[in-house]
Amino acid sequence: MKTVAFALFACLVPFCGAKASPVAWDVFQLTSSEFRGTGADRTWFGTFSTGGEKTVGEAGVVVDFYVSFVVARTATPATAVISPDTDLLELDGPESNWILAAEGDLVDESTSRHLDSCFFHAGLDDGTYSGSGSVEFPYGETCMFYMGFATGTADWDTGEHASKNIFYGWAQFEYASGKLSLVRSALNTAGGGIYVGTDRVVPVPEPAAGALALLGCALLLRRRRRPGEAAAPVR
């Protein structure tokens, strides 16, 4: 029995070993911003991006994405309306889907892709671009909000996105004085999901390796019987 237990432990060790965190922090930043207009008509435009292709994480994942906002003001009551700058985002370039999120929400394929609506939907899923989301705050206050995102690097040979190149992350933005700033962001470089506001990730399953481990454990636990020996009764 001890031999079987030891062999079982040996089978499981490779799958229980400590691994470095796949989370890359603060992979993008504010790269351009400007106010247009004056007074109640003053509008802020800002773009947060990786600044082109950027290598992040210990695995050396390459990402390239951006998101652009418009912060407009309504007069009565004085409210800041934050929405995607669709005129800029619909230009051909790095693609990412963005959703409004709350701390603790899971960002993965089920929550950020193939949706009927989101804050901004790029060509990541079906080649179409649209922006229907918005968030509002009292104009003179300082407020924070989270967004989740999915970003992908296109396979330019086919024009399609390979699923292995889709990554999920979250960002926390702060609204103050009519404009936005980036507080913190995180990206799961392993390609799995991530929980908003944390470094907790959902690993990508490895069915082939897992199946081999289970098969090996089953063979080790199987009791060898002599020819004609009956199986032990189930207690």
Short mmCIF file of N, CA, C and O in Angstrom, two decimals, residues 35 93 222:
data_model
loop_
_atom_site.label_atom_id
_atom_site.label_comp_id
_atom_site.label_asym_id
_atom_site.label_seq_id
_atom_site.Cartn_x
_atom_site.Cartn_y
_atom_site.Cartn_z
N PHE A 35 -8.14 68.36 -24.09
CA PHE A 35 -9.46 68.96 -23.92
C PHE A 35 -9.81 69.72 -25.19
O PHE A 35 -8.95 70.34 -25.81
N GLY A 93 -6.55 48.51 -36.49
CA GLY A 93 -5.39 48.50 -35.62
C GLY A 93 -5.52 47.44 -34.54
O GLY A 93 -6.33 46.52 -34.67
N ARG A 222 -4.63 0.05 -9.45
CA ARG A 222 -5.30 -1.21 -9.81
C ARG A 222 -4.62 -2.38 -9.11
O ARG A 222 -3.40 -2.55 -9.18
#
